[in-house]
mmCIF file of C-alpha atoms and ligand atoms in Angstrom:
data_model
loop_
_atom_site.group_PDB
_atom_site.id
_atom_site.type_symbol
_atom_site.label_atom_id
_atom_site.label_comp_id
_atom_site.label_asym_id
_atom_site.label_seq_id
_atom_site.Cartn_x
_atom_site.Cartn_y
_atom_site.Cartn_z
ATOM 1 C CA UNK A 173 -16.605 2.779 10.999
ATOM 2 C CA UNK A 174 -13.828 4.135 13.358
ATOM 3 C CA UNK A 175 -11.208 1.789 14.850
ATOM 4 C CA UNK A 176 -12.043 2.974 18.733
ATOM 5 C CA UNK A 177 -12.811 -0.044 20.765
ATOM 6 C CA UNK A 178 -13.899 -2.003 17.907
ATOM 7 C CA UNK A 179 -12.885 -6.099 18.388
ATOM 8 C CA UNK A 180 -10.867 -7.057 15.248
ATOM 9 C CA UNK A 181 -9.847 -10.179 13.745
ATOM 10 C CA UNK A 182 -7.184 -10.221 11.076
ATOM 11 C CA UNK A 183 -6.953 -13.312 8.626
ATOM 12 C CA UNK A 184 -3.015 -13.485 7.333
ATOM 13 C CA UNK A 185 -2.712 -10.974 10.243
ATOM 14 C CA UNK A 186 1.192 -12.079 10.202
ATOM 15 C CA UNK A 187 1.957 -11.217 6.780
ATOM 16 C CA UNK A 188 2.795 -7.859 5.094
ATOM 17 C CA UNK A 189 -0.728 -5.922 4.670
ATOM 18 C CA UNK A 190 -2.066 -7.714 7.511
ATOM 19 C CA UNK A 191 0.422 -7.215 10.066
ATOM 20 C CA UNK A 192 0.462 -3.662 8.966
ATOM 21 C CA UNK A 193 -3.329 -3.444 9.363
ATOM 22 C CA UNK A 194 -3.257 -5.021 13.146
ATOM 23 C CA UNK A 195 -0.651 -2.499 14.094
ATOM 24 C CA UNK A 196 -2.621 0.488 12.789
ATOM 25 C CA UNK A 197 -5.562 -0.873 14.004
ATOM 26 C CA UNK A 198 -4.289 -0.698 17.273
ATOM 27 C CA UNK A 199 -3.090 2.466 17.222
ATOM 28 C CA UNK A 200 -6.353 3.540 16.231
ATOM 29 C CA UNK A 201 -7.504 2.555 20.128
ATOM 30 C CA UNK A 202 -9.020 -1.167 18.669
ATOM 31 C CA UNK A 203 -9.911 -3.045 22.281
ATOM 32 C CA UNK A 204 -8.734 -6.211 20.527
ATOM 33 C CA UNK A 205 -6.977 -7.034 17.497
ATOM 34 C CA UNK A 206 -6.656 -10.490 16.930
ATOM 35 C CA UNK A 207 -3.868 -12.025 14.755
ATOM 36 C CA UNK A 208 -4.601 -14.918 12.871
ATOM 37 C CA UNK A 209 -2.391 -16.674 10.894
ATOM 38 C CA UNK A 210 -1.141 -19.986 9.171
ATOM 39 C CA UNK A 211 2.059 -19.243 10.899
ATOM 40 C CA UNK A 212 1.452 -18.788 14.262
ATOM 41 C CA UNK A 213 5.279 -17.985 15.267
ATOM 42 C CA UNK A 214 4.748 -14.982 13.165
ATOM 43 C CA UNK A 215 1.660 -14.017 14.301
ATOM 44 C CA UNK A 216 2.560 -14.394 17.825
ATOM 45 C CA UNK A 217 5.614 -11.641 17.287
ATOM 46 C CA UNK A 218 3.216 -9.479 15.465
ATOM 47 C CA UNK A 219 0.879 -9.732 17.898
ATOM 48 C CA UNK A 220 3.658 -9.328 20.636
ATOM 49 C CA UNK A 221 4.934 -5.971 19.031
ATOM 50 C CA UNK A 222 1.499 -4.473 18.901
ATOM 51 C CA UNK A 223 1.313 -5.111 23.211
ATOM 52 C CA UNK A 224 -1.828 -6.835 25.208
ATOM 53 C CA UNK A 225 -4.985 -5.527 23.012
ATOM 54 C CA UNK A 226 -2.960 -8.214 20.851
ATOM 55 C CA UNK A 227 -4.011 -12.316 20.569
ATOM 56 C CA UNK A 228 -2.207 -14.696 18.174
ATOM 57 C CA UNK A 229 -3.975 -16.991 16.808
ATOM 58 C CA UNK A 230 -3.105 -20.216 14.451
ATOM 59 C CA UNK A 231 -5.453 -20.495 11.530
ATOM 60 C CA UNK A 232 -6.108 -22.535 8.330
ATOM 61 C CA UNK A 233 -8.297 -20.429 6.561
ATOM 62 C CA UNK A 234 -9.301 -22.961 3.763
ATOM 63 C CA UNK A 235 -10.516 -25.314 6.895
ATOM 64 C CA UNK A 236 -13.998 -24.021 8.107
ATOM 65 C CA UNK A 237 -13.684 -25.612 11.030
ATOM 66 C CA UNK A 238 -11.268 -23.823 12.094
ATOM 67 C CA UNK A 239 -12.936 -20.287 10.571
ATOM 68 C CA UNK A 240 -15.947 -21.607 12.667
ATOM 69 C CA UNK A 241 -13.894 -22.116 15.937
ATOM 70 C CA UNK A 242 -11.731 -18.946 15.525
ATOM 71 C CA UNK A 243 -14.974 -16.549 15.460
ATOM 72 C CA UNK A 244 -16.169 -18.625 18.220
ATOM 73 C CA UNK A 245 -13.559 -18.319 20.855
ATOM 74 C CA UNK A 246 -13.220 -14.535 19.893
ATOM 75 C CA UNK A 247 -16.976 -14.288 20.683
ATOM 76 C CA UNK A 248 -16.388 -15.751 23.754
ATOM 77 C CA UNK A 249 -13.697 -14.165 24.894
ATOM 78 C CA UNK A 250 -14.647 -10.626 23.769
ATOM 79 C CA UNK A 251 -18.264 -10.728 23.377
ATOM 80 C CA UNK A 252 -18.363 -9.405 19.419
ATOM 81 C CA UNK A 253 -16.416 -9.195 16.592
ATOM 82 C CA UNK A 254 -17.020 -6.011 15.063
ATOM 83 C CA UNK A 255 -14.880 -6.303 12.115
ATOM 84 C CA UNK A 256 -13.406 -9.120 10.372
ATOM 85 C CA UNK A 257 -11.091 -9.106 7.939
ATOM 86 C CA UNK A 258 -10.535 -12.087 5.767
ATOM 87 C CA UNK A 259 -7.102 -11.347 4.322
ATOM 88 C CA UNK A 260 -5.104 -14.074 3.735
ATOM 89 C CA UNK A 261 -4.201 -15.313 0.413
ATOM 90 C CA UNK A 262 -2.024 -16.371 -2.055
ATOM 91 C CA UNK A 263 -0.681 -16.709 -5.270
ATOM 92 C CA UNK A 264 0.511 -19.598 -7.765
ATOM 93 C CA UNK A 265 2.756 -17.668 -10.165
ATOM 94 C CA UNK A 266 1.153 -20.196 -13.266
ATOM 95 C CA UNK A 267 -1.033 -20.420 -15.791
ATOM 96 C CA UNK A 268 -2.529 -23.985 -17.753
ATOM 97 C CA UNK A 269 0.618 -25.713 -16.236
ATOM 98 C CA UNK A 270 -0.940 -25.342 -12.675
ATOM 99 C CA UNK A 271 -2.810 -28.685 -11.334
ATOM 100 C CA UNK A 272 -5.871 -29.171 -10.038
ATOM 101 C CA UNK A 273 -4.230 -29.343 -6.621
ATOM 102 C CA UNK A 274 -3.058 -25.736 -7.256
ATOM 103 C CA UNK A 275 -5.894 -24.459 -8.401
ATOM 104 C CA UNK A 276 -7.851 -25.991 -5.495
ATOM 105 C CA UNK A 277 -5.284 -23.932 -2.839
ATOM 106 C CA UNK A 278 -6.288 -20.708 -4.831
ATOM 107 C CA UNK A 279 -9.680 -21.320 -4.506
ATOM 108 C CA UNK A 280 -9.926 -22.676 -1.073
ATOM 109 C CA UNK A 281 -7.497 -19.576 0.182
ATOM 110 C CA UNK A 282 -8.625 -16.864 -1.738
ATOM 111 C CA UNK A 283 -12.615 -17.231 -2.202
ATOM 112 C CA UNK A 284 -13.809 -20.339 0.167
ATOM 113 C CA UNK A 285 -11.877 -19.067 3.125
ATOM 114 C CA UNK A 286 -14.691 -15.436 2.649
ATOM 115 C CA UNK A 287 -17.424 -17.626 2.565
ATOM 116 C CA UNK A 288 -16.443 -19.430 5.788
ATOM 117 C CA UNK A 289 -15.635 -16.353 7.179
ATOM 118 C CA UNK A 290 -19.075 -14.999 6.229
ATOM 119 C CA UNK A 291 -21.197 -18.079 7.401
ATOM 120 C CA UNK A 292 -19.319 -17.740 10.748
ATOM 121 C CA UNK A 293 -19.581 -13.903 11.528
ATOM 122 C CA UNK A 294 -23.180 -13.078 9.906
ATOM 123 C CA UNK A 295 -25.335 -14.792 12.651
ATOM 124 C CA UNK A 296 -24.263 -12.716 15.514
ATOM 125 C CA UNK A 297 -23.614 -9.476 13.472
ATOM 126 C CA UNK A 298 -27.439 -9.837 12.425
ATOM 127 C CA UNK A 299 -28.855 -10.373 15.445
ATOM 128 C CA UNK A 300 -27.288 -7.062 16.803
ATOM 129 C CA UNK A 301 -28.075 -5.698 13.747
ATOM 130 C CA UNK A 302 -24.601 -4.046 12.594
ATOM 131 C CA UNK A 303 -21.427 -5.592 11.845
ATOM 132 C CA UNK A 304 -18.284 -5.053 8.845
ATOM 133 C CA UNK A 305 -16.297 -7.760 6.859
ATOM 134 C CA UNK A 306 -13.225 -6.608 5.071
ATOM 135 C CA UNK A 307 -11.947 -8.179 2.253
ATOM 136 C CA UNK A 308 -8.683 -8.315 0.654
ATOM 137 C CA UNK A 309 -9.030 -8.663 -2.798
ATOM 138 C CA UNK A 310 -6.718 -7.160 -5.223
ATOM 139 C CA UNK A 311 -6.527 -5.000 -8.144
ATOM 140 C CA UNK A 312 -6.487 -8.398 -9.946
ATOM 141 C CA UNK A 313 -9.529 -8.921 -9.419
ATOM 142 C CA UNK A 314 -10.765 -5.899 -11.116
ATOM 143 C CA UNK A 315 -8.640 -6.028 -14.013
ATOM 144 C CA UNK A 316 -6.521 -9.020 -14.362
ATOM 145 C CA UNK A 317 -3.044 -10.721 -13.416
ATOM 146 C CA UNK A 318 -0.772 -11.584 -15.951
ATOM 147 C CA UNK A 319 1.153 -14.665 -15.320
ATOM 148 C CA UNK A 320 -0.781 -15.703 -12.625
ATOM 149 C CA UNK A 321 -4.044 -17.601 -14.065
ATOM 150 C CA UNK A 322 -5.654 -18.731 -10.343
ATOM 151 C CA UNK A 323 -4.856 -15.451 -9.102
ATOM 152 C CA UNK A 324 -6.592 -13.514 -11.404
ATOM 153 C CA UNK A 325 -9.695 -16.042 -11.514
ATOM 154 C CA UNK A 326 -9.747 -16.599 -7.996
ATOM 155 C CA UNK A 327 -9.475 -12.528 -7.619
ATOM 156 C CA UNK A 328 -11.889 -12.129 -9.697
ATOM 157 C CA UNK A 329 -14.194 -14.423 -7.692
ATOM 158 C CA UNK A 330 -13.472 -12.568 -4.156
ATOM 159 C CA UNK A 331 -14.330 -9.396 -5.570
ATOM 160 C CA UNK A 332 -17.858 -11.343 -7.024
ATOM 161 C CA UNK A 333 -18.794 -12.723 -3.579
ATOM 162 C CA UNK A 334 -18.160 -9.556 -1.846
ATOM 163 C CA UNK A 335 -20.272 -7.253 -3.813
ATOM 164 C CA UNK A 336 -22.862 -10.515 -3.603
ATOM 165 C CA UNK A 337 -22.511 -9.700 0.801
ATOM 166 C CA UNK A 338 -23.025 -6.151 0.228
ATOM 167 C CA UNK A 339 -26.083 -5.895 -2.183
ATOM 168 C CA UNK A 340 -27.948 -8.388 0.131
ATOM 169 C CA UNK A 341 -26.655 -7.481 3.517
ATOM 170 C CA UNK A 342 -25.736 -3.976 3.591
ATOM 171 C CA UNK A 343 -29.574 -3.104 4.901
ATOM 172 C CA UNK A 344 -29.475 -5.074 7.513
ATOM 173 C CA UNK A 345 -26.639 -3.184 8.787
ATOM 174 C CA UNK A 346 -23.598 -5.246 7.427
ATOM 175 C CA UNK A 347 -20.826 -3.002 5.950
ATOM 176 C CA UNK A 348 -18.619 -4.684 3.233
ATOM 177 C CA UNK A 349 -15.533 -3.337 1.819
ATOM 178 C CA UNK A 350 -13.442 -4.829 -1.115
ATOM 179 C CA UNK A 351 -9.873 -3.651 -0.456
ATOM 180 C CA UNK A 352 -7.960 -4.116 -3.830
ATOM 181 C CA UNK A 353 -4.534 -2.991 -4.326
ATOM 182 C CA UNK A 354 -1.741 -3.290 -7.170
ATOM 183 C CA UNK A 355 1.457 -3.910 -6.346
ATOM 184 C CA UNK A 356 2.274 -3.744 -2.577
ATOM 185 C CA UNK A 357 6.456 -4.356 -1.050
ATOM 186 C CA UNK A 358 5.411 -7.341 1.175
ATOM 187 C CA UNK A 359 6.654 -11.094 0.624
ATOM 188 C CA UNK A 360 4.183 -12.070 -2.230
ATOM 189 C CA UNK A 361 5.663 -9.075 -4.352
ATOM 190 C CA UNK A 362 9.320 -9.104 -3.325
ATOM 191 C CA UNK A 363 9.733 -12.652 -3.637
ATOM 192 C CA UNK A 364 8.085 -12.465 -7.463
ATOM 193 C CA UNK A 365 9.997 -9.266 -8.147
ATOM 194 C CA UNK A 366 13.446 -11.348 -7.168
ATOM 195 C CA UNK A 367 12.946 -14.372 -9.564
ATOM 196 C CA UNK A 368 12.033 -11.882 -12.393
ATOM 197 C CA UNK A 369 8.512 -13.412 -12.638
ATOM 198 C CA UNK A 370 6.267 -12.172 -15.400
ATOM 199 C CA UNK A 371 3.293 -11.071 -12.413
ATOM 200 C CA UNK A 372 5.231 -9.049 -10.337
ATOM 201 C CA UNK A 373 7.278 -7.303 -13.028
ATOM 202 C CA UNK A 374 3.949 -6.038 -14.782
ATOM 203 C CA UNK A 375 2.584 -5.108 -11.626
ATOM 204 C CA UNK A 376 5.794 -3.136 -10.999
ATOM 205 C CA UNK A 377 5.375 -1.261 -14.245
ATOM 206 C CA UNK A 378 1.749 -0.596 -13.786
ATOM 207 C CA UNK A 379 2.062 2.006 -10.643
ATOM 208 C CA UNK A 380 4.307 2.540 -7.465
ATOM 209 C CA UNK A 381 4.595 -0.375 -4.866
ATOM 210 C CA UNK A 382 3.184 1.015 -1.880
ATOM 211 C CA UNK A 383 4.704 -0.074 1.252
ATOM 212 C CA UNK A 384 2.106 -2.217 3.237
ATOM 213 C CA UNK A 385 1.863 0.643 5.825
ATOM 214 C CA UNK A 386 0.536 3.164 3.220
ATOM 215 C CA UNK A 387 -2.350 0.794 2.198
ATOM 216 C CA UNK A 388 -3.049 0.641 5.988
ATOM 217 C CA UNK A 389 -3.711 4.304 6.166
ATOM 218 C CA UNK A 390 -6.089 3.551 2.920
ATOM 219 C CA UNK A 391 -8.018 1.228 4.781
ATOM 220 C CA UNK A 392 -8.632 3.299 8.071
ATOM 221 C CA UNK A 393 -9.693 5.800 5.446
ATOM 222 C CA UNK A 394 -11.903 3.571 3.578
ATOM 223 C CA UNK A 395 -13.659 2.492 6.654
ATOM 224 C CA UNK A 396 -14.401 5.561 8.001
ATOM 225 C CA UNK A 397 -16.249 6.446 4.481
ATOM 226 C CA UNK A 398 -17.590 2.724 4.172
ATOM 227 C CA UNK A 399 -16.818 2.539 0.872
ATOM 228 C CA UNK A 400 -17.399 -0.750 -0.596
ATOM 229 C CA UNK A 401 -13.876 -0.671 -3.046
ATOM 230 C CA UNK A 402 -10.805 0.741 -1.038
ATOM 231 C CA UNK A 403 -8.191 1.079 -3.922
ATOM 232 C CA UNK A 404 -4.934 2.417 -2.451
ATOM 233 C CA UNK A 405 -3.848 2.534 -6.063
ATOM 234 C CA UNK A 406 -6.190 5.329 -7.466
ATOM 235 C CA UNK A 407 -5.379 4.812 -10.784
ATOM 236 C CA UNK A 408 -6.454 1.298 -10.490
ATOM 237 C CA UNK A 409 -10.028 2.901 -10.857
ATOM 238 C CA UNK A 410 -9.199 4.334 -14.338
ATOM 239 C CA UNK A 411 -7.560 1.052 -15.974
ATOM 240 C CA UNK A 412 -10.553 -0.510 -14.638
ATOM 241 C CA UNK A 413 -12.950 2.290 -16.145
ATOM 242 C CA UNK A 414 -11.118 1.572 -19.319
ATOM 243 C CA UNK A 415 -11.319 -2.018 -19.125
ATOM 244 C CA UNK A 416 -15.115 -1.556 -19.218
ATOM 245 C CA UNK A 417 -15.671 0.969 -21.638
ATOM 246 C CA UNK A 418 -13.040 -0.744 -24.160
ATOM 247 C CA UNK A 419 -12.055 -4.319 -23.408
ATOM 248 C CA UNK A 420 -10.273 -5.035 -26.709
ATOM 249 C CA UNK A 421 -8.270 -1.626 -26.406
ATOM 250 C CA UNK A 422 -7.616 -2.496 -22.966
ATOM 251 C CA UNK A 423 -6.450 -6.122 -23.738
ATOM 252 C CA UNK A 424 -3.768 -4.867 -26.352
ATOM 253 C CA UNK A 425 -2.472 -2.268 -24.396
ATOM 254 C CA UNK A 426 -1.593 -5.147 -21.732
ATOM 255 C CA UNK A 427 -0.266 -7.190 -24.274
ATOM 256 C CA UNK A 428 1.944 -4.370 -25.634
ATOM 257 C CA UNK A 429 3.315 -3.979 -22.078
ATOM 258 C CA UNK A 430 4.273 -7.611 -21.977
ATOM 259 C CA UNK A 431 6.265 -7.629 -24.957
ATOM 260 C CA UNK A 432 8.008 -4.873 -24.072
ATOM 261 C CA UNK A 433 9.138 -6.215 -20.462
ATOM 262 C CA UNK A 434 9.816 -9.835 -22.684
ATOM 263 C CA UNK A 435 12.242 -7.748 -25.124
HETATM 264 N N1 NAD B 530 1.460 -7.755 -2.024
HETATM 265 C C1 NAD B 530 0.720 -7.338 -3.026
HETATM 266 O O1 NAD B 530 1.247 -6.751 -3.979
HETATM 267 C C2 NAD B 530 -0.769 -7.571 -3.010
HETATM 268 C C3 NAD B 530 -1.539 -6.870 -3.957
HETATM 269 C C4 NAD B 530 -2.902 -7.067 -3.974
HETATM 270 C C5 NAD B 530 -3.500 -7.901 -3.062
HETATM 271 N N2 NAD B 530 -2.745 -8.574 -2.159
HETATM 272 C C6 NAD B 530 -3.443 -9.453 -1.219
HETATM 273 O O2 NAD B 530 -3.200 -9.020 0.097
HETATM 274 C C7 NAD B 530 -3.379 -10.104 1.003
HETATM 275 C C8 NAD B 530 -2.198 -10.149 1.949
HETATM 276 O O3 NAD B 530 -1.033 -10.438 1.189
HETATM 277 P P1 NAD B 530 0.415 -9.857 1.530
HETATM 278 O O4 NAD B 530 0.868 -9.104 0.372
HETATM 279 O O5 NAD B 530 0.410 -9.239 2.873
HETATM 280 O O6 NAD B 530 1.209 -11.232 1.489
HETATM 281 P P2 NAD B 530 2.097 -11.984 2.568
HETATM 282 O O7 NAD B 530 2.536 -13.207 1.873
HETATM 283 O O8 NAD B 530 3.068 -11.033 3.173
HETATM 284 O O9 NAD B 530 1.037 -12.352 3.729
HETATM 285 C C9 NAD B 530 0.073 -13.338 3.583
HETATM 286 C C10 NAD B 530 -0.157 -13.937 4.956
HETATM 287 O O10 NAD B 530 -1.212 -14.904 4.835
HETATM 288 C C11 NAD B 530 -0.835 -16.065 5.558
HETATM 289 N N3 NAD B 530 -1.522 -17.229 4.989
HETATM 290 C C12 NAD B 530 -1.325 -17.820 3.794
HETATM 291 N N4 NAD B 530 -2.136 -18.890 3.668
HETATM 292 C C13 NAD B 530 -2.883 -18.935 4.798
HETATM 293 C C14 NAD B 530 -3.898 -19.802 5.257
HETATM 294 N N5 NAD B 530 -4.295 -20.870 4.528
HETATM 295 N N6 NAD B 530 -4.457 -19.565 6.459
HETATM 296 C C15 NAD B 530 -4.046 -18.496 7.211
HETATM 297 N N7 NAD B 530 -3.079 -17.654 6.845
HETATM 298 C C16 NAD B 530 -2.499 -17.874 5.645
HETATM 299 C C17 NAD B 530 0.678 -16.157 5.388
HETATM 300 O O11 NAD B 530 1.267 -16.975 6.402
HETATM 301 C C18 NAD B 530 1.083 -14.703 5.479
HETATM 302 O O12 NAD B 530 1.351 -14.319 6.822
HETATM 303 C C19 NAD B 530 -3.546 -11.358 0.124
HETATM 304 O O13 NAD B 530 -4.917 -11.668 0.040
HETATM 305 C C20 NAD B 530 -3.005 -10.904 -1.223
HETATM 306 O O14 NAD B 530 -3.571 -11.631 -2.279
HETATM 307 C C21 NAD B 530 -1.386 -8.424 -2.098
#
């Protein structure tokens, strides 16, 4: 898929990767890009740096009503959405201290909030026979985060449901791409990076920290190929080769990372 008049709607469209993905989207001649976020000051400055192909949008992505009514209105207003991307998420920073209530954000946030997105977008995309959801993932949930229990499982999960979409849609003309990078300089990284948490400072020793612009240019790339995993982190493909082939081996060599960023 190429960007050129394509409608686009951008889940956490305010924050790092996803602001960074409406503004490249644009700039690849996208008729609309439509920024939807939890904070809808920020996604209304986004949006009004990007110029009129631009709509803000305020959006609760763990609430399906509102998933229902946001794809919806964009029908309405556009005609189509021809790609959505379900970005937003989060992270806890815990492990078996977190509560149910925590675990229940991570879940809602990072795996419910695709579902809804899917149940919304599929009718229409089906009956015109073609349509492609993106889906941030991360490289956590092809290999694992440390210090961050939800995130990895939740990770895990979103990577799960979107290969699920693509085996049983992607013949019916539904394109589905898993975009899963490492360590990325936006807000969830900087802010983990700055307290010294255990999460970001593996993830900082496992590869460079792209800026969120760089995994932008991944994704236009990815798109064009339709290639179900977009990892701007290539060598997130070999840990994850070698998580397969050797789990155990894998395992320790995490653990032997660990204790030397404890020491
Ligand atoms: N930064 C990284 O290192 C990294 C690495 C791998 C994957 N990711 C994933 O990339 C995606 C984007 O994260 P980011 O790094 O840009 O983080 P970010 O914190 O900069 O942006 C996240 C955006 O999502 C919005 N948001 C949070 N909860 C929401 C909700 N319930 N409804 C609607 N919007 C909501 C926030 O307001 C924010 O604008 C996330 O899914 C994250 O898990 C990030």
């Amino acid at each position: 898929m190429n960007l050129t008049d394509r409608i686009v709607v951008i889940t956490g469209g305010a924050g790092g990767i996803g602001s960074a993905m409406a503004r490249r989207f644009a700039a690849e001649g996208a008729a609309a890009v439509v920024v939807a976020d939890l904070d809808v000051a920020a996604a209304r400055a986004v949006a009004e740096g990007i110029g009129p192909v631009a709509h803000p949008v305020e959006l609760d992505v763990a609430d399906e009503e509102q998933v229902r009514a946001l794809v919806a209105d964009t029908e309405r207003r556009y005609g189509r959405i021809d790609l959505f991307c379900a970005n937003a998420g989060v992270a806890s920073a815990g492990g078996l201290e977190v509560d149910d209530a925590g675990w229940d954000r991570l879940w809602r946030v990072n795996v419910l909030s695709h579902v809804y997105a899917a149940r919304a977008v599929l009718p229409a995309m089906l009956a015109r026979g073609g349509g492609y959801l993106l889906h941030t993932c991360s490289a956590a949930g092809v290999l694992t985060s440390v210090g961050d229990a939800p995130y990895a499982t939740t990770k895990h999960a979103a990577v799960g449901f979107a290969e699920w979409l693509s085996i049983t849609y992607r013949d019916q003309g539904i394109r589905i791409s898993a975009l899963c990078p490492q360590g990325v300089d936006t807000p969830m990284l900087s802010e983990g990076l700055a307290t010294g948490h255990l999460a970001a400072r593996v993830i900082a020793a496992s590869g460079p920290v792209l800026t969120a612009d760089q995994v932008a240019d991944t994704v236009v790339a990815g798109l064009a190929e339709e290639r179900f995993l977009i990892l701007p982190h290539p060598e997130v493909a070999d840990y994850a080769r070698r998580r397969a082939e050797d789990p155990d081996g894998w395992q320790s060599g995490l653990r032997k990372l660990v204790r030397r960023l404890r020491s």
